[in-house]
Coordinates of N, CA and C in Angstrom, one line a residue:
M1 N 125.9 145.7 151.3 CA 126.6 144.4 151.2 C 127.0 143.9 152.5
K2 N 127.7 144.8 153.3 CA 128.2 144.4 154.6 C 127.0 144.0 155.5
Q3 N 125.9 144.8 155.5 CA 124.8 144.5 156.3 C 124.2 143.2 156.0
R4 N 124.1 142.8 154.7 CA 123.5 141.5 154.4 C 124.4 140.4 154.8
L5 N 125.7 140.5 154.7 CA 126.6 139.5 155.2 C 126.6 139.4 156.7
L6 N 126.4 140.5 157.4 CA 126.3 140.5 158.8 C 125.0 139.8 159.3
V7 N 123.9 140.1 158.6 CA 122.7 139.4 158.9 C 122.8 137.9 158.6
A8 N 123.4 137.5 157.5 CA 123.6 136.1 157.3 C 124.6 135.4 158.3
A9 N 125.6 136.1 158.7 CA 126.6 135.6 159.6 C 126.0 135.5 161.1
V10 N 125.1 136.4 161.4 CA 124.5 136.4 162.7 C 123.2 135.7 162.7
G11 N 122.4 135.9 161.7 CA 121.0 135.4 161.7 C 120.9 133.9 161.5
V12 N 121.6 133.3 160.7 CA 121.5 131.9 160.5 C 121.9 131.1 161.7
P13 N 123.1 131.4 162.3 CA 123.4 130.7 163.6 C 122.4 130.9 164.7
L14 N 122.0 132.2 164.8 CA 121.0 132.4 165.9 C 119.7 131.6 165.6
L15 N 119.3 131.6 164.4 CA 118.1 130.8 164.0 C 118.2 129.3 164.3
I16 N 119.4 128.8 164.0 CA 119.7 127.4 164.3 C 119.7 127.1 165.8
V17 N 120.2 128.0 166.6 CA 120.2 127.8 168.0 C 118.8 127.9 168.6
V18 N 118.0 128.8 168.1 CA 116.7 129.0 168.6 C 115.8 127.7 168.2
L19 N 116.0 127.3 167.0 CA 115.2 126.1 166.5 C 115.6 124.8 167.1
V20 N 116.9 124.6 167.3 CA 117.4 123.3 167.6 C 117.7 123.1 169.1
L21 N 118.3 124.1 169.7 CA 118.7 124.0 171.1 C 117.7 124.5 172.2
L22 N 117.0 125.5 171.8 CA 116.2 126.2 172.8 C 114.8 125.6 172.8
P23 N 114.0 125.7 173.9 CA 112.7 125.2 173.9 C 111.7 126.0 173.0
P24 N 110.6 125.4 172.7 CA 109.6 126.1 171.8 C 109.2 127.5 172.1
I25 N 109.3 127.8 173.4 CA 108.9 129.2 173.8 C 109.8 130.2 173.1
A26 N 111.1 129.9 172.9 CA 112.0 130.8 172.3 C 111.6 131.0 170.8
T27 N 111.1 130.0 170.2 CA 110.6 130.1 168.8 C 109.4 131.1 168.8
A28 N 108.6 130.9 169.8 CA 107.4 131.8 169.8 C 107.8 133.3 170.0
I29 N 108.8 133.5 170.9 CA 109.2 134.9 171.1 C 109.9 135.4 169.9
L30 N 110.7 134.6 169.2 CA 111.4 135.0 168.0 C 110.4 135.3 166.9
T31 N 109.4 134.5 166.8 CA 108.3 134.7 165.8 C 107.6 136.0 166.0
A32 N 107.3 136.3 167.3 CA 106.6 137.5 167.7 C 107.5 138.7 167.3
A33 N 108.8 138.6 167.5 CA 109.7 139.7 167.2 C 109.8 139.9 165.7
I34 N 109.8 138.8 164.9 CA 109.9 138.9 163.5 C 108.6 139.6 163.0
A35 N 107.4 139.2 163.5 CA 106.2 139.8 163.1 C 106.1 141.3 163.4
G36 N 106.6 141.7 164.6 CA 106.7 143.1 165.0 C 107.6 143.9 164.0
A37 N 108.8 143.3 163.7 CA 109.7 144.0 162.8 C 109.1 144.1 161.4
A38 N 108.4 143.1 160.9 CA 107.7 143.1 159.6 C 106.6 144.2 159.6
A39 N 105.9 144.3 160.7 CA 104.8 145.3 160.8 C 105.4 146.7 160.7
W40 N 106.5 146.9 161.5 CA 107.2 148.2 161.5 C 107.7 148.5 160.1
E41 N 108.3 147.6 159.4 CA 108.8 147.8 158.1 C 107.7 148.1 157.1
L42 N 106.6 147.4 157.2 CA 105.5 147.7 156.3 C 104.9 149.1 156.5
L43 N 104.8 149.5 157.8 CA 104.3 150.9 158.1 C 105.3 151.9 157.6
H44 N 106.6 151.6 157.7 CA 107.6 152.6 157.3 C 107.6 152.8 155.8
T45 N 107.3 151.7 155.1 CA 107.4 151.9 153.6 C 106.0 152.2 153.0
A46 N 104.9 151.9 153.6 CA 103.6 152.0 152.9 C 102.7 153.1 153.4
C47 N 103.0 153.6 154.6 CA 102.1 154.6 155.2 C 102.6 156.0 155.0
R48 N 101.6 156.9 154.9 CA 102.0 158.3 154.8 C 102.2 159.0 156.2
Q49 N 101.4 158.6 157.1 CA 101.5 159.1 158.5 C 101.7 158.0 159.5
P50 N 102.8 157.3 159.5 CA 103.0 156.1 160.4 C 103.3 156.4 161.8
K51 N 103.8 157.6 162.1 CA 104.3 157.9 163.4 C 103.4 157.6 164.6
L52 N 102.1 157.9 164.4 CA 101.1 157.7 165.4 C 100.7 156.2 165.5
L53 N 101.1 155.4 164.5 CA 100.6 154.1 164.4 C 101.7 153.0 164.7
Y54 N 102.9 153.4 164.8 CA 104.0 152.4 165.0 C 103.8 151.5 166.2
V55 N 103.7 152.1 167.4 CA 103.6 151.4 168.6 C 102.4 150.5 168.7
P56 N 101.2 151.0 168.5 CA 100.1 150.1 168.6 C 100.1 148.9 167.5
T57 N 100.6 149.2 166.3 CA 100.6 148.2 165.3 C 101.6 147.1 165.6
V58 N 102.8 147.5 166.0 CA 103.9 146.5 166.3 C 103.5 145.7 167.5
L59 N 102.9 146.4 168.5 CA 102.4 145.6 169.7 C 101.3 144.7 169.3
C60 N 100.4 145.1 168.4 CA 99.3 144.2 168.0 C 99.9 143.0 167.2
A61 N 100.9 143.2 166.4 CA 101.5 142.1 165.6 C 102.1 141.1 166.6
A62 N 102.8 141.5 167.5 CA 103.5 140.6 168.5 C 102.4 139.9 169.3
L63 N 101.4 140.6 169.8 CA 100.4 140.0 170.6 C 99.5 139.0 169.8
V64 N 99.3 139.2 168.6 CA 98.5 138.3 167.8 C 99.3 137.0 167.6
V65 N 100.6 137.1 167.3 CA 101.4 135.9 167.2 C 101.4 135.1 168.5
L66 N 101.6 135.8 169.6 CA 101.6 135.1 170.9 C 100.2 134.5 171.2
A67 N 99.1 135.2 170.9 CA 97.8 134.7 171.1 C 97.5 133.4 170.3
I68 N 98.0 133.4 169.1 CA 97.8 132.2 168.2 C 98.7 131.0 168.7
V69 N 99.9 131.4 169.1 CA 100.9 130.3 169.6 C 100.4 129.7 170.9
F70 N 99.9 130.5 171.8 CA 99.5 130.0 173.1 C 98.1 129.5 173.1
G71 N 97.4 129.6 172.0 CA 96.1 129.1 171.9 C 95.0 129.8 172.8
T72 N 95.2 131.1 173.0 CA 94.2 131.8 173.8 C 92.8 131.7 173.1
A73 N 91.8 131.9 173.8 CA 90.5 131.8 173.3 C 90.3 132.7 172.1
I74 N 89.6 132.2 171.1 CA 89.4 132.9 169.8 C 88.5 134.2 170.1
T75 N 87.7 134.1 171.1 CA 86.8 135.2 171.5 C 87.7 136.4 172.0
A76 N 88.6 136.1 172.8 CA 89.5 137.1 173.4 C 90.3 137.8 172.2
T77 N 90.8 137.0 171.3 CA 91.6 137.5 170.2 C 90.7 138.4 169.3
L78 N 89.4 138.0 169.1 CA 88.5 138.8 168.3 C 88.1 140.1 169.0
I79 N 88.0 140.0 170.3 CA 87.7 141.3 171.0 C 88.9 142.2 170.9
Y80 N 90.1 141.7 171.0 CA 91.3 142.5 170.9 C 91.3 143.1 169.5
A81 N 91.0 142.3 168.5 CA 91.1 142.8 167.1 C 90.0 143.9 166.9
F82 N 88.9 143.7 167.5 CA 87.8 144.7 167.3 C 88.3 146.1 167.9
F83 N 88.8 146.0 169.1 CA 89.3 147.3 169.8 C 90.4 147.9 169.0
Y84 N 91.3 147.1 168.5 CA 92.4 147.7 167.7 C 91.9 148.3 166.4
V85 N 91.0 147.7 165.7 CA 90.5 148.3 164.5 C 89.7 149.6 164.8
M86 N 88.9 149.6 165.9 CA 88.2 150.8 166.3 C 89.2 151.9 166.7
F87 N 90.3 151.5 167.3 CA 91.3 152.5 167.6 C 91.8 153.2 166.3
L88 N 92.1 152.3 165.3 CA 92.6 152.8 164.1 C 91.6 153.8 163.4
F89 N 90.3 153.4 163.4 CA 89.3 154.3 162.8 C 89.2 155.6 163.6
Y90 N 89.3 155.5 164.9 CA 89.2 156.7 165.8 C 90.3 157.6 165.4
M91 N 91.5 157.1 165.3 CA 92.7 157.9 164.9 C 92.5 158.6 163.6
A92 N 92.0 157.8 162.6 CA 91.7 158.4 161.3 C 90.7 159.5 161.3
V93 N 89.6 159.3 162.1 CA 88.5 160.3 162.1 C 89.0 161.5 162.9
S94 N 89.7 161.3 164.0 CA 90.1 162.4 164.9 C 91.1 163.3 164.2
T95 N 91.9 162.7 163.3 CA 92.9 163.5 162.6 C 92.4 164.1 161.3
H96 N 91.2 163.7 160.9 CA 90.7 164.2 159.6 C 90.7 165.7 159.5
G97 N 91.2 166.2 158.3 CA 91.2 167.6 158.1 C 92.4 168.3 158.6
K98 N 93.2 167.6 159.4 CA 94.4 168.2 159.9 C 95.6 167.9 159.0
E99 N 96.7 168.6 159.3 CA 97.9 168.3 158.5 C 98.5 166.9 158.7
T100 N 98.3 166.4 159.9 CA 98.7 165.0 160.2 C 97.6 164.0 160.0
A101 N 96.7 164.2 159.1 CA 95.6 163.3 158.9 C 96.1 161.9 158.5
I102 N 95.4 160.9 159.1 CA 95.7 159.5 158.7 C 94.7 159.0 157.7
P103 N 95.2 158.8 156.4 CA 94.3 158.3 155.4 C 93.8 156.9 155.6
F104 N 92.7 156.6 155.0 CA 92.2 155.2 155.1 C 93.1 154.2 154.6
A105 N 93.9 154.5 153.6 CA 94.9 153.5 153.1 C 95.9 153.1 154.2
D106 N 96.3 154.1 155.1 CA 97.1 153.8 156.2 C 96.4 152.9 157.2
V107 N 95.1 153.1 157.4 CA 94.4 152.2 158.3 C 94.4 150.8 157.8
A108 N 94.2 150.6 156.5 CA 94.2 149.3 155.8 C 95.6 148.6 156.0
V109 N 96.6 149.4 155.8 CA 98.0 148.9 155.9 C 98.2 148.4 157.4
C110 N 97.7 149.2 158.3 CA 97.9 148.8 159.7 C 97.1 147.5 160.1
I111 N 96.0 147.3 159.5 CA 95.2 146.1 159.7 C 96.0 144.9 159.1
V112 N 96.5 145.1 157.9 CA 97.4 144.0 157.3 C 98.6 143.7 158.2
A113 N 99.3 144.8 158.6 CA 100.5 144.6 159.4 C 100.2 144.1 160.8
G114 N 99.0 144.4 161.3 CA 98.7 144.0 162.7 C 98.1 142.6 162.8
F115 N 97.5 142.1 161.7 CA 96.8 140.8 161.7 C 97.2 139.8 160.7
L116 N 97.4 140.2 159.4 CA 97.7 139.2 158.4 C 99.1 138.7 158.5
F117 N 100.1 139.6 158.6 CA 101.5 139.2 158.8 C 101.7 138.3 160.1
P118 N 101.1 138.7 161.2 CA 101.3 137.8 162.4 C 100.7 136.4 162.2
A119 N 99.5 136.4 161.6 CA 98.9 135.1 161.3 C 99.8 134.2 160.5
M120 N 100.4 134.8 159.5 CA 101.3 134.0 158.7 C 102.6 133.6 159.5
Y121 N 103.1 134.5 160.2 CA 104.3 134.2 161.0 C 104.1 133.2 162.1
S122 N 102.9 133.2 162.6 CA 102.6 132.2 163.7 C 102.6 130.8 163.1
C123 N 102.5 130.6 161.8 CA 102.6 129.3 161.2 C 104.1 128.7 161.4
I124 N 105.0 129.6 161.6 CA 106.4 129.2 161.8 C 106.4 128.3 163.1
F125 N 105.8 128.9 164.1 CA 105.8 128.1 165.4 C 105.0 126.8 165.3
L126 N 103.9 126.9 164.6 CA 103.1 125.7 164.4 C 103.8 124.6 163.7
L127 N 104.6 125.0 162.6 CA 105.4 124.0 161.9 C 106.5 123.4 162.8
R128 N 107.1 124.3 163.6 CA 108.2 123.8 164.5 C 107.7 122.7 165.4
M129 N 106.4 122.7 165.8 CA 105.9 121.7 166.7 C 105.7 120.3 166.1
D130 N 105.9 120.2 164.8 CA 105.8 118.9 164.1 C 107.0 118.1 164.6
E131 N 106.7 116.9 165.1 CA 107.7 116.0 165.7 C 108.8 115.5 164.7
N132 N 108.4 115.2 163.5 CA 109.3 114.6 162.5 C 110.2 115.6 161.8
F133 N 109.6 116.5 161.1 CA 110.4 117.4 160.3 C 110.2 118.9 160.6
G134 N 109.6 119.2 161.7 CA 109.2 120.6 162.0 C 110.4 121.6 161.9
K135 N 111.5 121.2 162.5 CA 112.6 122.1 162.6 C 113.2 122.3 161.2
L136 N 113.2 121.3 160.4 CA 113.7 121.4 159.0 C 112.8 122.3 158.2
Y137 N 111.5 122.1 158.3 CA 110.5 122.9 157.6 C 110.6 124.4 157.8
V138 N 110.9 124.7 159.1 CA 111.1 126.1 159.4 C 112.5 126.6 159.1
L139 N 113.5 125.8 159.2 CA 114.8 126.3 159.0 C 115.2 126.5 157.5
A140 N 114.7 125.6 156.7 CA 115.0 125.7 155.3 C 114.7 127.0 154.6
P141 N 113.5 127.5 154.7 CA 113.2 128.8 154.0 C 114.0 130.0 154.5
F142 N 114.3 130.0 155.8 CA 115.1 131.1 156.4 C 116.5 131.0 155.9
C143 N 117.1 129.8 155.8 CA 118.4 129.6 155.3 C 118.5 130.0 153.9
V144 N 117.5 129.6 153.1 CA 117.5 130.0 151.7 C 117.5 131.5 151.5
A145 N 116.7 132.2 152.3 CA 116.6 133.6 152.2 C 117.9 134.3 152.7
F146 N 118.5 133.8 153.8 CA 119.7 134.4 154.2 C 120.8 134.2 153.2
V147 N 120.9 133.0 152.7 CA 122.0 132.7 151.7 C 121.8 133.5 150.4
G148 N 120.5 133.6 150.0 CA 120.2 134.4 148.8 C 120.5 135.9 149.0
D149 N 120.3 136.4 150.2 CA 120.7 137.8 150.5 C 122.2 138.0 150.5
A150 N 122.9 137.0 151.0 CA 124.4 137.1 151.2 C 125.0 137.0 149.8

């Protein structure tokens, strides 16, 4: 209960400051941090052997958000995605048969955490760039979630 109230008391004002007062780059950084935290939380709850996959997946999540936000070439993002997925398969194959084996289900969770969540979270930044109601579109769901948790 205290943790939820603390999140609401700190999270909502921080979100308002980032969305209203700071430049859009602050929203991009916050969005990348949220995507990284969501990836870590998904790995923590859904993977059997997440320890080897925390750092690359969280880093991938943050980088995918920043790549989408800053509009880097789609080719570069696809090349990065290819190497990340190949790394995941390499880790699964190289640990096969060992006590710390990484099951295919963990590889699938890492792909979702590394690409699907960041793609969704990057929409936060893209909505914020709307001149008329962008800040309101982004702020409203967060405030509803924080108030609902509190």
